[in-house]
Short mmCIF file of C-alpha atoms in Angstrom, two decimals:
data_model
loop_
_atom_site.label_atom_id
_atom_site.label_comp_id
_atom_site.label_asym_id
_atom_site.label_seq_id
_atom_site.Cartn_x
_atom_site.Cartn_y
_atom_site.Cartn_z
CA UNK A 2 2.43 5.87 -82.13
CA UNK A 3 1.93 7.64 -78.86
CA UNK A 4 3.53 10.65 -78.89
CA UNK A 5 5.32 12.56 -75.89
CA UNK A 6 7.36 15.67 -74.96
CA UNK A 7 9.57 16.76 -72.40
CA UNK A 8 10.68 20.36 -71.74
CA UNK A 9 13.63 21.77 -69.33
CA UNK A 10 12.05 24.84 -69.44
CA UNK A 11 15.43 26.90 -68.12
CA UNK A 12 18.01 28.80 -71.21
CA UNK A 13 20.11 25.62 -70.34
CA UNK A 14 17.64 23.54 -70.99
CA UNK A 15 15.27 21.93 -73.91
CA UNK A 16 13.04 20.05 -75.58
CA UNK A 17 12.36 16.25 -76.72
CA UNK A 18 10.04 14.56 -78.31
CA UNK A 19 9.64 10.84 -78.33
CA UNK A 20 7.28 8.06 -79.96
CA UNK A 21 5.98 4.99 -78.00
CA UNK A 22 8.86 5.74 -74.86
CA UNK A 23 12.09 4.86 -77.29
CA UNK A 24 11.82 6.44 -80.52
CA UNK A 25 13.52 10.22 -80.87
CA UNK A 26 11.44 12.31 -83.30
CA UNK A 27 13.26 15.64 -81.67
CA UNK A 28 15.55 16.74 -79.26
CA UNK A 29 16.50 20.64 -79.59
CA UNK A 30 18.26 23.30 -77.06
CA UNK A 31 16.11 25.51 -75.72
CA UNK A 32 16.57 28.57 -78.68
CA UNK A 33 18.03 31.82 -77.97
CA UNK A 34 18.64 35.10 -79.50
CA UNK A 35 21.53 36.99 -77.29
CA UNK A 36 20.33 35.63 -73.76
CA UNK A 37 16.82 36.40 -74.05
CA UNK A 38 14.29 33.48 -75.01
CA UNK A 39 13.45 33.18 -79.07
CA UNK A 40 9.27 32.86 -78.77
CA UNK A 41 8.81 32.09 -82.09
CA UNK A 42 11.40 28.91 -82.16
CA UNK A 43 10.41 27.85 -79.26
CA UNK A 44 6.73 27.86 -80.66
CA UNK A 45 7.96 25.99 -83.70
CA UNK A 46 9.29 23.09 -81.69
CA UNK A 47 5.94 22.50 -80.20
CA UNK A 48 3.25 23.69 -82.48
CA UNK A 49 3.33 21.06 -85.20
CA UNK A 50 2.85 18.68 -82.41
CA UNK A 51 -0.37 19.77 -81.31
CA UNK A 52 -3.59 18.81 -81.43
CA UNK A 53 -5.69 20.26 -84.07
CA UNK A 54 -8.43 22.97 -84.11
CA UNK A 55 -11.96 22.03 -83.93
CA UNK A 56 -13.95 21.59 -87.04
CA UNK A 57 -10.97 19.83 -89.13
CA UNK A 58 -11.97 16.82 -89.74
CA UNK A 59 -8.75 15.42 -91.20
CA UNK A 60 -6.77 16.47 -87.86
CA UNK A 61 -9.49 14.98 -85.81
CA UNK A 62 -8.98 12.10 -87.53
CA UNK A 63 -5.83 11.64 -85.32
CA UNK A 64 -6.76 10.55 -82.21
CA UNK A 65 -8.79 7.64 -83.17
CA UNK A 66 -6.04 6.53 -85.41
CA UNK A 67 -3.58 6.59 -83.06
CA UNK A 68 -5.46 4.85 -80.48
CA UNK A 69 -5.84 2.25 -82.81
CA UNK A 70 -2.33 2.04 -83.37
CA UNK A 71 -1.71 1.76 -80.35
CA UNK A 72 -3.91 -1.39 -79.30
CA UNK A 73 -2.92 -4.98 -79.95
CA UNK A 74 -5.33 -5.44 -82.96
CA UNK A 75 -5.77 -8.22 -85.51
CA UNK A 76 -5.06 -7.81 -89.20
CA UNK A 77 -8.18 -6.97 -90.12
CA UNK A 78 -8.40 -4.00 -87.65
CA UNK A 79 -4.64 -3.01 -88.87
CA UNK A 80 -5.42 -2.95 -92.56
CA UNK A 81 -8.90 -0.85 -91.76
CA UNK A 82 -6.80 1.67 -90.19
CA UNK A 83 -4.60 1.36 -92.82
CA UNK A 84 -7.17 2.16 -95.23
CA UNK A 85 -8.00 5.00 -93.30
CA UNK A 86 -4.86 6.35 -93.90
CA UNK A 87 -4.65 6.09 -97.64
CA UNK A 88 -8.02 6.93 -98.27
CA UNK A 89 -7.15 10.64 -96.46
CA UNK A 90 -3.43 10.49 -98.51
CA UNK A 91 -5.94 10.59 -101.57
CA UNK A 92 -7.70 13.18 -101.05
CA UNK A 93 -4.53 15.04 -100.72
CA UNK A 94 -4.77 15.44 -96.50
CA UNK A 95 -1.91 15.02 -94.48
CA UNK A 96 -2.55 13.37 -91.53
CA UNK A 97 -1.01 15.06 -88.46
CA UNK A 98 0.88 13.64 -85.24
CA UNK A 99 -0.25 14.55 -82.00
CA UNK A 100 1.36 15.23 -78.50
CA UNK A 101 -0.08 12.99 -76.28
CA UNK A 102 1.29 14.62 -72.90
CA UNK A 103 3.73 16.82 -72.63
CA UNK A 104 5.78 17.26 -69.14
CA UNK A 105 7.27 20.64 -68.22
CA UNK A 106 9.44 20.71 -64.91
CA UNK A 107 7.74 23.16 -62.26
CA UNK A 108 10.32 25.51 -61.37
CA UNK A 109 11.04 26.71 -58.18
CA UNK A 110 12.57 30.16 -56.58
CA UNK A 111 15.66 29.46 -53.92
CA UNK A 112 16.87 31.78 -51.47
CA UNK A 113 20.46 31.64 -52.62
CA UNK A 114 19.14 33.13 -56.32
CA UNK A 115 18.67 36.67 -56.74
CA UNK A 116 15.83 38.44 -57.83
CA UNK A 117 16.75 38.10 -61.65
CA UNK A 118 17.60 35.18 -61.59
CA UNK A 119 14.05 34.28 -60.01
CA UNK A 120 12.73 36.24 -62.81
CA UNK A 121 14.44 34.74 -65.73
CA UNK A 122 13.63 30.94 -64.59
CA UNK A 123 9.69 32.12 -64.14
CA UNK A 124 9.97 33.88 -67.87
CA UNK A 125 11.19 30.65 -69.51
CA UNK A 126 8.48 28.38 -67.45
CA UNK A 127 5.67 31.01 -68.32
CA UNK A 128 6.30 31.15 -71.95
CA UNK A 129 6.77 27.21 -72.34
CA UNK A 130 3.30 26.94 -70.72
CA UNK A 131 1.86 29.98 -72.80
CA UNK A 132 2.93 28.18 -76.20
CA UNK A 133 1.88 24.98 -75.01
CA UNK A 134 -1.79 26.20 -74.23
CA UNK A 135 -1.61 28.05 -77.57
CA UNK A 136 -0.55 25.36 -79.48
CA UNK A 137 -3.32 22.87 -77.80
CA UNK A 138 -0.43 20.25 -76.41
CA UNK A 139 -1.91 18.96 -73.25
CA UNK A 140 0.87 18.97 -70.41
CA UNK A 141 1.36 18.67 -67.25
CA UNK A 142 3.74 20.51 -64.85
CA UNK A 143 5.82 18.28 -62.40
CA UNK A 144 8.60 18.91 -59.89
CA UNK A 145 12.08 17.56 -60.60
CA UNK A 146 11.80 14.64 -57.92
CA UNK A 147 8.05 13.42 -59.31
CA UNK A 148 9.85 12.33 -62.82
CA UNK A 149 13.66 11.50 -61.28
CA UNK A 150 12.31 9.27 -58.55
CA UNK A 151 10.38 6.63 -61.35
CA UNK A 152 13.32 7.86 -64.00
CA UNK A 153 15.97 6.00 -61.39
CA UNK A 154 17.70 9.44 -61.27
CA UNK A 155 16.83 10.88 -57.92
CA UNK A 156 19.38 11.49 -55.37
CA UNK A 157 22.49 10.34 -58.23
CA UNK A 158 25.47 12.33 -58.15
CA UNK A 159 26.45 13.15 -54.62
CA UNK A 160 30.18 13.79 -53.71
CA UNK A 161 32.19 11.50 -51.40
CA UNK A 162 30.82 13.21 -48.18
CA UNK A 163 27.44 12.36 -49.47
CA UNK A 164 26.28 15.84 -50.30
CA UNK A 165 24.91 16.87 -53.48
CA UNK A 166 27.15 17.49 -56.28
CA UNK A 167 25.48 19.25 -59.20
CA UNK A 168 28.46 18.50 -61.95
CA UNK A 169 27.96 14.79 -60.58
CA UNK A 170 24.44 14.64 -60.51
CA UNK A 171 23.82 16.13 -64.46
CA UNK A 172 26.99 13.42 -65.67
CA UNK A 173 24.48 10.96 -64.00
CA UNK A 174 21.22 12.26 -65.37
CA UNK A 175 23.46 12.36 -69.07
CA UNK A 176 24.53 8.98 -68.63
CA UNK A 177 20.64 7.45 -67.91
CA UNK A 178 18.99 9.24 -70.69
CA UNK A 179 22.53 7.85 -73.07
CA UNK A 180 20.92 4.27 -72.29
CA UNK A 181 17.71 5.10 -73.00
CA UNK A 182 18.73 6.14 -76.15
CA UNK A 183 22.29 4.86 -77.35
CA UNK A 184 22.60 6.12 -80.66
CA UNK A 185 22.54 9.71 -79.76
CA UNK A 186 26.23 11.53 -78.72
CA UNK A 187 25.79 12.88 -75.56
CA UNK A 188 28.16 15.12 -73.53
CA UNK A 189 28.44 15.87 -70.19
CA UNK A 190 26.79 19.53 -71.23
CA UNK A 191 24.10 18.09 -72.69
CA UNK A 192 22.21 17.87 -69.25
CA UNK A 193 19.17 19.79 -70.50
CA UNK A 194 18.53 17.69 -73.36
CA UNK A 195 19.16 14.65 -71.08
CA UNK A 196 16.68 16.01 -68.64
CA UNK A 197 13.97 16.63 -71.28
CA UNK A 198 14.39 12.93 -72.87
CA UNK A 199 13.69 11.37 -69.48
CA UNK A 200 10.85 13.62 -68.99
CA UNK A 201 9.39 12.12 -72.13
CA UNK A 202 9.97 8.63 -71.48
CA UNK A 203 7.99 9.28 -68.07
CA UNK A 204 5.28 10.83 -69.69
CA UNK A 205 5.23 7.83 -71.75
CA UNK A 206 5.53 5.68 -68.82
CA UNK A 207 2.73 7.85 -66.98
CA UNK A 208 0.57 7.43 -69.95
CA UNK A 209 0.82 3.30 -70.02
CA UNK A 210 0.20 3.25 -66.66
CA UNK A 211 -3.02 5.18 -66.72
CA UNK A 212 -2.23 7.54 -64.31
#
């Protein structure tokens, strides 16, 4: 299984987690205590996805299985990595997941924000990228229209006189990312979460394409 995240990095935003483009392993707000980020929640939503330290060889078994898994193989390659698998189970190892790419939107500072504001969006983006580093997840940072324009979300939501609407444009990002994945609930205030699941999917896409 090839393993993405996606991170809205803002206090409105979140995290998801996705296997092979389609399958939700997690999708969680970004955490909070008061208004002021929660480090260590936010470090648990990404740390057991990472990859794993050097010298383990049970962890480092990971990457070759899930390359494996991941190529059209015969069944005698499948039950070999199979084997693989239980042989490790046996010796009492658990086997561990890994992030493949993880996608964190690159935030920007606007004119029309103050100076805390400014502050507060670079905090969130700083830590997300500190815990990701920590937690050896290997990301990359994007702007918004790199993942909406290949997403099919860029430029949805304008008003009737064509300019940009920002209730609009989240109910269209919502409604995408409900399509991509129909069995979750989704409300129109679930933007962040919506915007984390497509970044996801695109690292997934990004990753298939080999770019």
């Amino acid at each position: 299984m090839i393993i993405t995240i996606g991170i809205d990095p803002g206090k409105t935003g979140a995290v998801a987690v996705v296997g092979n483009g389609r399958e939700l392993l997690s999708l969680e707000k970004t955490p909070l205590i008061g208004s002021n980020y929660n480090v260590n929640l936010m470090s648990n939503l990404v740390g057991p996805w990472g990859a794993p330290p050097s010298g383990d060889w049970s962890d480092a078994l990971c990457d070759a299985l899930l390359a494996a898994e991941a190529e059209d193989c015969d069944t005698r390659h499948a039950q070999y990595v199979e084997s693989i698998y239980e042989l490790v189970a046996r010796r009492g190892v658990e086997t561990k997941r890994c992030c493949q790419l993880a996608i964190v939107e690159r935030q920007a500072a606007f004119k029309v924000e103050g100076p805390t504001a400014i502050l507060t969006t670079g905090r969130g983006w700083g830590i997300w990228l500190g815990l990701l580093t920590a937690n050896r997840v290997p990301y990359e940072e994007v702007s918004s229209a790199a993942w909406q324009r290949p997403m099919g979300v860029y430029g949805l939501g304008k008003g009737k006189d064509g300019k940009k609407d920002d209730k609009k444009k989240k109910a269209a990002h919502v409604a995408v990312a409900s399509r991509l994945f129909p069995g979750l609930n989704l409300l129109p205030s679930h933007h962040g979460k919506a915007d984390a699941l497509l970044m996801a999917v695109y690292a997934y896409r990004r990753i298939g394409a080999g770019a």
